[in-house]
XYZ file of C-alpha atoms in Angstrom:
503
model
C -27.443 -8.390 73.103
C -27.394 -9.732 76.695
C -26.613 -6.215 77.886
C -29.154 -4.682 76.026
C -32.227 -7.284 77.527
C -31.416 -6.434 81.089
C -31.571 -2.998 80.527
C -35.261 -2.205 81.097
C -34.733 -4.554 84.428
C -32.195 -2.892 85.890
C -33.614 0.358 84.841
C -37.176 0.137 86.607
C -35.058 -1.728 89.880
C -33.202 1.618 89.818
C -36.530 3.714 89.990
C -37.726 1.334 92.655
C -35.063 0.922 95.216
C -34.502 5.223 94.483
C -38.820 5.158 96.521
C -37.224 3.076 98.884
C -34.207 5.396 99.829
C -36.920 7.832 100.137
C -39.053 6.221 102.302
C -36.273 4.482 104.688
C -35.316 8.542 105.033
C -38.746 9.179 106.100
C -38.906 7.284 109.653
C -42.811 8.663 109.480
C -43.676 6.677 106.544
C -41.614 3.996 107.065
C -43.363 3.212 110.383
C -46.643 3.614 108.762
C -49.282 0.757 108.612
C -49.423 1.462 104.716
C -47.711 -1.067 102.523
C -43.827 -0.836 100.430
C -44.194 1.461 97.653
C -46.223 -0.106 94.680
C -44.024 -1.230 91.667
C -43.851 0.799 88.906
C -46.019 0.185 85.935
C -45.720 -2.172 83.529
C -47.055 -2.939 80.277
C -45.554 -6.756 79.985
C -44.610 -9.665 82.774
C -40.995 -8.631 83.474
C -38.017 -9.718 85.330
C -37.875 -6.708 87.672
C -41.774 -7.160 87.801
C -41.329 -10.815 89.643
C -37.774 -9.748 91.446
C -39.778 -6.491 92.984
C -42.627 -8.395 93.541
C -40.922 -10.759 95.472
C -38.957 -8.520 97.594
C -42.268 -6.356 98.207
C -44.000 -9.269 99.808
C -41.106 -10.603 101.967
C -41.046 -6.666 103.527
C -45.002 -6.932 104.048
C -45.003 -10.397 105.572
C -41.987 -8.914 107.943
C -43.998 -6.009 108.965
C -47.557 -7.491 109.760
C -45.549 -10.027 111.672
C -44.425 -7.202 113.371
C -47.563 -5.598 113.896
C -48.600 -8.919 115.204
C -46.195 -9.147 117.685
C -47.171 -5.386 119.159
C -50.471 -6.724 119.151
C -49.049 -9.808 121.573
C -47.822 -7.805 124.033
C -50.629 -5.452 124.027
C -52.592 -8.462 124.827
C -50.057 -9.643 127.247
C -50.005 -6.272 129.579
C -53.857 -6.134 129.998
C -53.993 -10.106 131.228
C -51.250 -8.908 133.364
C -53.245 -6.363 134.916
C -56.841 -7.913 135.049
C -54.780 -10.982 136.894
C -54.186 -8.627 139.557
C -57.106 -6.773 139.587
C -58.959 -10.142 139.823
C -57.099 -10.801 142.775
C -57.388 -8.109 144.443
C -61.061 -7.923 143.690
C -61.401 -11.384 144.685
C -59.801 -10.639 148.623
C -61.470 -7.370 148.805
C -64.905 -10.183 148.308
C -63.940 -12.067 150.927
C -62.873 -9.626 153.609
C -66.322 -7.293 152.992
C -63.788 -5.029 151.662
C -61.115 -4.392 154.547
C -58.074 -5.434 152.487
C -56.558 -4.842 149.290
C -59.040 -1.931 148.623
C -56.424 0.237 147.153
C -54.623 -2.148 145.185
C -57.676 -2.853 143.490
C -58.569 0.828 142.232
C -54.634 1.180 140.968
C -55.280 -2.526 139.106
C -58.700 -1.033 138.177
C -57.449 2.544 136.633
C -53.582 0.836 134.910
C -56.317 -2.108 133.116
C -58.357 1.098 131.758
C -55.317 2.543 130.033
C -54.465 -1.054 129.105
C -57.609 -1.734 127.249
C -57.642 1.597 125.103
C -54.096 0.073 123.681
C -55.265 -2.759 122.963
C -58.765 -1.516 120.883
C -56.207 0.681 119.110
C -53.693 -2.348 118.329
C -56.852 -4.420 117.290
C -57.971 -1.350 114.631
C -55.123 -1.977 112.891
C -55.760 -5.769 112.317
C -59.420 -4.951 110.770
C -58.167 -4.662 107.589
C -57.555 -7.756 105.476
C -54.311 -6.434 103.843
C -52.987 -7.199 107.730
C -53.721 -11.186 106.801
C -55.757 -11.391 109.531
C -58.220 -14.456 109.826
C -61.818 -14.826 110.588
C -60.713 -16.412 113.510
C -58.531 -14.023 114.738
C -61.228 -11.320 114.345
C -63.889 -13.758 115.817
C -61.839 -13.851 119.432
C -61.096 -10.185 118.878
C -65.279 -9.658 118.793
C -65.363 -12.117 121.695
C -62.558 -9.848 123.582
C -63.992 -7.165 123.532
C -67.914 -7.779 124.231
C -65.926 -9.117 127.820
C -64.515 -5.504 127.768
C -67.923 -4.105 127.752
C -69.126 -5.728 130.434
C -66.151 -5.004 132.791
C -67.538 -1.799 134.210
C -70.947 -3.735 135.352
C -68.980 -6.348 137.119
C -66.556 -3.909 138.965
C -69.641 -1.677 139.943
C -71.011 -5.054 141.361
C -67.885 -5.859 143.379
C -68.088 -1.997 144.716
C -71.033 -2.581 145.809
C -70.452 -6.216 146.899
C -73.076 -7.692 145.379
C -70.956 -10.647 143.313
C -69.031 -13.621 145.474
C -65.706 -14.014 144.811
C -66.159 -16.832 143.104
C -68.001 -15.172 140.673
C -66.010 -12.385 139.990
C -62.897 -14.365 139.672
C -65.002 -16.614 137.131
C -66.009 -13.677 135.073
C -62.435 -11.937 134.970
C -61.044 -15.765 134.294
C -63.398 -15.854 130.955
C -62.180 -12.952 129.600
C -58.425 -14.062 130.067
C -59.107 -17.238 128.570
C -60.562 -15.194 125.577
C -57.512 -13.301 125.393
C -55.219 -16.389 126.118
C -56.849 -18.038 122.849
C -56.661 -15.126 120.226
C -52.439 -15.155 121.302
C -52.972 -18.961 120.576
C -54.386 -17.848 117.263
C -51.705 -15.070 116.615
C -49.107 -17.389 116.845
C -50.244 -20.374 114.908
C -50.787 -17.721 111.935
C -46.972 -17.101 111.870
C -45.546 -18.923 108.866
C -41.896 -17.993 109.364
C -39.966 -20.503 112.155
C -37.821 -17.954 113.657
C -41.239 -16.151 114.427
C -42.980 -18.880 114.909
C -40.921 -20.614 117.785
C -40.726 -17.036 119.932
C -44.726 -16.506 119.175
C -45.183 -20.391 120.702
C -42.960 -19.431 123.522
C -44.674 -16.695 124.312
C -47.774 -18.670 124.286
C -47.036 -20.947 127.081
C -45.370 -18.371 128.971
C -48.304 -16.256 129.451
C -50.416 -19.017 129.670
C -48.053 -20.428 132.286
C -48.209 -16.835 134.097
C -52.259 -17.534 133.682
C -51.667 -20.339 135.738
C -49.474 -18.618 138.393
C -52.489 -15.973 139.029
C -54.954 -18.798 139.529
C -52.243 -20.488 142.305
C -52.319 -17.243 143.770
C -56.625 -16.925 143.898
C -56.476 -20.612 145.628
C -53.676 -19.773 148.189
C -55.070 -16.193 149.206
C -58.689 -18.204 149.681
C -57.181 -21.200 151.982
C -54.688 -18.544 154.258
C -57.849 -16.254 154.538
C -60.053 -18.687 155.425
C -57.643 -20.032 158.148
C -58.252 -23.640 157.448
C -56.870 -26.417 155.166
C -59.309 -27.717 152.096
C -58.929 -30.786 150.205
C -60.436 -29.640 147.084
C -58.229 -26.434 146.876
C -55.173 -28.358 147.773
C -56.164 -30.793 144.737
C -56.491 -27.432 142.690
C -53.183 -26.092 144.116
C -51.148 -29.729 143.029
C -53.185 -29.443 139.285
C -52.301 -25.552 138.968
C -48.540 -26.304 139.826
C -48.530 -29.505 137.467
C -49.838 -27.104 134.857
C -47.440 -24.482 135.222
C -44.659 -26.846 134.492
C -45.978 -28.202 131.470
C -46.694 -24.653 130.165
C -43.246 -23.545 131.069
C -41.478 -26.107 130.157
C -42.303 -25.809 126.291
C -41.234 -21.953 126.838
C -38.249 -23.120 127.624
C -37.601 -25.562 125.147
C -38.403 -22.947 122.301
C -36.270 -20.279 123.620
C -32.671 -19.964 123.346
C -29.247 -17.980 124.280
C -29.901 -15.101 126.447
C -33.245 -15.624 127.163
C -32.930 -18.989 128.178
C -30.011 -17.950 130.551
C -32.261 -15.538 132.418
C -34.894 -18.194 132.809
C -32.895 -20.826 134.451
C -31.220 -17.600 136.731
C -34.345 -17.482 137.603
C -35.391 -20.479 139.010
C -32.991 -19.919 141.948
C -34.847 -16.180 142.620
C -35.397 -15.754 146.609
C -38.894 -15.603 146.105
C -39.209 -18.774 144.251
C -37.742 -20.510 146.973
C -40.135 -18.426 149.107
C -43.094 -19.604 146.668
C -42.197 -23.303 147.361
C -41.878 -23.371 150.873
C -45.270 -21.911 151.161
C -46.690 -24.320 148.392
C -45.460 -27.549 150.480
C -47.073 -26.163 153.547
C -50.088 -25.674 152.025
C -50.188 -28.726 149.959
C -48.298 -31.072 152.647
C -51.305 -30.206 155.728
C -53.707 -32.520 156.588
C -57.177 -31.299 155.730
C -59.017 -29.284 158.109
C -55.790 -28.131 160.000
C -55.227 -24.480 160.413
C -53.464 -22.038 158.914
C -52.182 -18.728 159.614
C -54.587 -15.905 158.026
C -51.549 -13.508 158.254
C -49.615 -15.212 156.182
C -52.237 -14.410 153.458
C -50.261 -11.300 152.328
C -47.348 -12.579 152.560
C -48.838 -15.304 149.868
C -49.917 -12.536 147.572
C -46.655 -10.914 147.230
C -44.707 -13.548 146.948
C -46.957 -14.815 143.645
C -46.895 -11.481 142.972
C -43.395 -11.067 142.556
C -42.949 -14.599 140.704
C -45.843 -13.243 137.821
C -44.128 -10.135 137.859
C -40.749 -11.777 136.722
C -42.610 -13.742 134.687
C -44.055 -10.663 133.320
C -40.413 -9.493 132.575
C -39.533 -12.390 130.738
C -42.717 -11.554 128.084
C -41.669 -8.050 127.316
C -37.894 -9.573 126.613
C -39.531 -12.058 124.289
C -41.353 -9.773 122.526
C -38.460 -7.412 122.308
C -36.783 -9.852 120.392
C -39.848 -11.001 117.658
C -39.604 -7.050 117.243
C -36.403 -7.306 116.406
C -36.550 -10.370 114.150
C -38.926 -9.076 112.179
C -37.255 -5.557 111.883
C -33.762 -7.785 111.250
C -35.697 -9.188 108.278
C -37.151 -5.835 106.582
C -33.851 -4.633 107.276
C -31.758 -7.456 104.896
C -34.578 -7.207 102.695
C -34.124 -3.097 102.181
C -31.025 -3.450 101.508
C -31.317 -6.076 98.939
C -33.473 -3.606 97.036
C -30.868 -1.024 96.856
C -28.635 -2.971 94.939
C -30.432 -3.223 92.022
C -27.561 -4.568 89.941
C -27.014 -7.211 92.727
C -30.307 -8.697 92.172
C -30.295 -9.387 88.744
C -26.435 -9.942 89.462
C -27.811 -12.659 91.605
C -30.632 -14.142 89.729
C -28.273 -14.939 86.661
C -25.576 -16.204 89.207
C -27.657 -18.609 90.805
C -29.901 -20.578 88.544
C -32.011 -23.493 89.490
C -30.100 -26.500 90.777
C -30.852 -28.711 88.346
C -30.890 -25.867 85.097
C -27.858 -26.662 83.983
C -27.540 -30.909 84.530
C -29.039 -31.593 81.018
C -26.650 -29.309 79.096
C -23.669 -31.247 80.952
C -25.257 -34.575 80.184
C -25.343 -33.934 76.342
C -22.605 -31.664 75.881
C -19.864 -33.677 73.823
C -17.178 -32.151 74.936
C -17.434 -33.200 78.587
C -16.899 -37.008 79.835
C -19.876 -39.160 79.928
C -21.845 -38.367 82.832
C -24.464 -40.187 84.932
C -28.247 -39.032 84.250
C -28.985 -36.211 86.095
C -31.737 -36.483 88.376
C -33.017 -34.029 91.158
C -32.402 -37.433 94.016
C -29.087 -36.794 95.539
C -29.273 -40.453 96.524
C -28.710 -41.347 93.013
C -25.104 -39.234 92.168
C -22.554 -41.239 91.577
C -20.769 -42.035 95.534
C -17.786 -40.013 94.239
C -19.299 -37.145 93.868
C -20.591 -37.727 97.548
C -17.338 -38.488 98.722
C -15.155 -36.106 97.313
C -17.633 -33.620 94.989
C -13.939 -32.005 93.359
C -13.836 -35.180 91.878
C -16.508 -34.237 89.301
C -16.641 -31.758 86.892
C -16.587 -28.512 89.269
C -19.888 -26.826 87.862
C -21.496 -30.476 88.844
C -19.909 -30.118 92.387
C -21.172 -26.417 92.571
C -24.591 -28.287 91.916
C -24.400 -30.931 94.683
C -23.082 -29.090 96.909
C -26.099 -26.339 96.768
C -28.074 -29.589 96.625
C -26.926 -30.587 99.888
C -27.174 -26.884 101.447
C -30.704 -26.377 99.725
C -31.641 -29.790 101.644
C -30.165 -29.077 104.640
C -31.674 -25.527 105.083
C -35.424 -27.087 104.005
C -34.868 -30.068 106.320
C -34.522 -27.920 109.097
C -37.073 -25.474 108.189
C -39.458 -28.155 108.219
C -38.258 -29.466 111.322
C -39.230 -26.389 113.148
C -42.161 -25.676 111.883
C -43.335 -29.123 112.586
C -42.258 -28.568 116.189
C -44.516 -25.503 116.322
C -47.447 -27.464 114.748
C -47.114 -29.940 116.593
C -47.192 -27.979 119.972
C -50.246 -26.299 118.884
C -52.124 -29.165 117.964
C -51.179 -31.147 121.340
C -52.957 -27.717 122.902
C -55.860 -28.365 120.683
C -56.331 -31.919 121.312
C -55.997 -31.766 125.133
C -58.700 -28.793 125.075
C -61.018 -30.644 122.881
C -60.862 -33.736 125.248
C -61.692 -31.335 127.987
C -64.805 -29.485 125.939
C -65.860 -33.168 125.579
C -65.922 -33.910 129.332
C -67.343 -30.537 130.016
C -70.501 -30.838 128.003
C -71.265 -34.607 127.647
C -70.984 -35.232 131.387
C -71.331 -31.798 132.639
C -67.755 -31.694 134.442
C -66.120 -28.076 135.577
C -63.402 -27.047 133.335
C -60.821 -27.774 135.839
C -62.228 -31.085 136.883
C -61.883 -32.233 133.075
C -58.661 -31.446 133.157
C -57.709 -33.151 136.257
C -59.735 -36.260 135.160
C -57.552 -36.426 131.762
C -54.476 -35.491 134.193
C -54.810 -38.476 136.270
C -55.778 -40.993 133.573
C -52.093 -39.591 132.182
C -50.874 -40.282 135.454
C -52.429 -43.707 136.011
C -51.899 -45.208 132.478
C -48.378 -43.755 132.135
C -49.412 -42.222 128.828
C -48.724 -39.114 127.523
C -51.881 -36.566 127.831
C -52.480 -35.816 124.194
C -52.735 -40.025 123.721
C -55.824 -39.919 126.728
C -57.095 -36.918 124.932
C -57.028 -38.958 121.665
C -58.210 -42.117 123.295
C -61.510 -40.193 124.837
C -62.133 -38.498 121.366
C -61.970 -41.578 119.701
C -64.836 -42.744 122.107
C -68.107 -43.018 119.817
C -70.611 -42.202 122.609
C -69.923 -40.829 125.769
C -73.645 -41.161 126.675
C -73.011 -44.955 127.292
C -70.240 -44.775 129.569
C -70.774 -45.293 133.126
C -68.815 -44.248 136.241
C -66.742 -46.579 138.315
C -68.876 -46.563 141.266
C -72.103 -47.362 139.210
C -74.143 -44.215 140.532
C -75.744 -42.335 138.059
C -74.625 -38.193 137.877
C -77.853 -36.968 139.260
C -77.155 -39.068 142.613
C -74.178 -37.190 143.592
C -71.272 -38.471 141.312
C -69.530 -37.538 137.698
C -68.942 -40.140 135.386
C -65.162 -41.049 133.938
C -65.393 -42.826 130.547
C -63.442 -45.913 130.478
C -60.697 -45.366 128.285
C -59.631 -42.828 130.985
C -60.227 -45.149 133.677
C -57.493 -47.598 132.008
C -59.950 -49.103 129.812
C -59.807 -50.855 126.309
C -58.514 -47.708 124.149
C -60.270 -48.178 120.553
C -57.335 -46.436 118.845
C -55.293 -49.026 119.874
C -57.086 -51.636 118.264
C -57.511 -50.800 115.114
């Protein structure tokens, strides 16, 4: 009778994993955007209807994910060449267009091809079946009305009629656009194997971001032959920066990956990088510098992005293979039809069977059974043969089950986390930037060195200035007023009374 009920399941699991053969022997469809066969009709809820079901959603979520992360690097290889197109359209500015004049136009024609792959990689996310979010297709709107204006502003700096500072700011908006929808790509990602490479990638490109921007600031003080206080304040924020960034790279990645990072970290051209960053940071202001050293500057940031650049396209090599690792097991689950049900009747709920033990007569009075494993009896902790063995089978799944969710939790909540911390910090700078008119990179330094002063983690100042109920009333340290010459710092980030802390 048992027999006969699962017939119609295994049956229509048999039809279905025979259209999966077919399509895993078709590379063509298989690599199609379209979605895993639909299930075959069905007059009635089934068992193969939910087991099918199941299966045909864990292959979807795999492959978006994996559309997601081609989408990443997409992103990630035109930042990497509008950072050097930016900089070499940012020296070609400041030399009336004597230098770097033919690195531009390569940066300028590689950023072209760059941008058509990326409008065809965000085509594909249109759709809703792709689970993309209004978000996400907000900053991919945003991304590309920055694309449309790109041809203006490089006609502009042909002609030279832009500064350098305002081309840089212009190519530096568009970045940030695309640094935030990769922000938004990876907090999307539900599954913590995913999740942690899309966070690493994150704050590696964002840390490569940062890189470019140390390279803008150096090329600008060797060219200009002199030392600058302000840029050397910018240099010591920009290098700060990086190593935050990095840092949580490296704590999410592992094995290979993380091998090759801390390789290199002892690269010639690092060392290169920071002997040139103590000279420039170490002069007094005003002294002078060598303008010829200016190339060698650019190259050496050059190559440290570049190897930077490298470590992206192994990161995303692996969420490519993650996600086809998990299509793959999930495949071949669906061509053992037997197995499944197999499976399903092998493995029932933990706690299915802990009534029938309870009340069964035949069996030695047992404890209540309850879902807590803090309430089995300690010999069953201790030594779970002890028990009846079906009642050991149970705690000890119990135990695996809570093991496995405890540490899927755990690293989600470390990717959460991360991303929030990002938030917050940005938020406290938005704050800054239009209640007391501050730069972007002056907010940031102003949080950076109430962190530093206080001996508080950033995301607590960040939280201690948003918790501020008017910024309007706060006044500066000096007493002058913003119009006469001077920014105001609230309190809290002065090492004032913090009204989180007294509540």
């Amino acid at each position: 009778m048992m027999q006969r009920a699962h017939q119609p399941a295994a049956a229509r699991l048999d039809r279905y994993s025979a259209a999966m053969t077919d399509r895993r022997s078709n590379p063509a469809q298989s690599e199609d955007s379209s979605p895993v066969p639909a299930l075959p009709p069905s007059d009635t809820l089934s068992v193969s209807t939910l087991l099918l079901s199941s299966k045909r959603l864990q292959i979807d979520s795999a492959r978006r994910l994996a559309r997601r992360a081609e989408l990443v690097d997409q992103i990630g290889r035109l930042i990497h060449v509008l950072q050097t197109e930016r900089g070499a359209s940012s020296v070609c500015l400041s030399t009336g267009g004597t230098r770097f004049v033919q690195l531009r136009e390569q940066a300028v024609h590689e950023a072209a091809a760059a941008e058509q792959a990326l409008r065809a990689g965000f085509s594909h996310h249109v759709s809703a079946q792709q689970g993309s979010s209004a978000r996400m297709l907000d900053l991919m709107a945003w991304a590309l009305l920055g694309l449309e204006g790109l041809d203006e502003l490089r006609g502009r700096i042909q002609s030279r009629q832009v500064s350098a500072v305002e081309a840089v700011s212009a190519y530096s908006r568009l970045i940030g656009g695309l640094l935030e929808l990769i922000g938004e790509l990876a907090d999307a990602a539900l599954l913590p194997a995913i999740s942690r490479l899309l966070v690493a990638l994150l704050h590696l490109v964002q840390g490569t971001e940062l890189t470019g921007q140390e390279r803008l600031v150096g090329v600008e003080l060797f060219a200009g032959g002199r030392c600058d206080e302000v840029r050397q304040q910018q240099l010591h924020s920009l290098i700060d920066a990086q190593e935050r960034s990095l840092g949580v790279f490296e704590a999410f990645v592992q094995g290979e990956l993380l091998e090759r990072w801390n390789a290199a970290q002892q690269a010639p051209e690092l060392i290169h990088l920071e002997r040139l960053r103590r000279r420039l940071c170490s002069a007094r202001s005003g002294a002078a510098l060598e303008p010829r050293e200016c190339d060698v500057w650019f190259e050496v940031c050059s190559q440290r992005i570049g190897g930077l650049r490298r470590l992206q396209e192994e990161l995303v090599r692996q969420l490519r293979e993650e996600c086809d690792r998990q299509v793959l097991q999930a495949e071949q689950e669906l061509q053992d039809s037997q197995g499944l049900l197999l499976h399903l009747r092998q493995r029932p709920p933990a706690h299915a069977d802990a009534a029938a033990r309870f009340l069964d007569p035949e069996l030695p009075t047992q404890p209540v059974p309850t879902l807590i494993q803090a309430t089995a009896p300690a010999s069953w902790i201790d030594d779970p043969a002890a028990a009846h063995p079906e009642a050991a089978g149970l705690q000890e799944l119990l135990r695996q089950q809570s093991a496995r969710l405890s540490q899927v939790e755990a690293e989600l909540e470390a990717t959460r986390r991360t991303l929030a911390e990002r938030r917050l910090v940005d938020r406290a700078k938005a704050v800054l930037m239009s209640r007391i008119g501050l730069s972007e990179e002056l907010a940031f330094r102003t949080l950076q060195k109430a962190s530093m002063d206080q001996n508080r983690r950033l995301v607590e100042v960040a939280q201690a200035l948003l918790a501020l109920p008017d910024l309007s009333q706060v006044v500066s340290g000096t007493g002058r007023e913003p119009d006469a010459g001077q920014r105001r710092t609230p309190g809290a980030l002065r090492g004032g009374a913090d009204p989180s802390r007294g509540r």
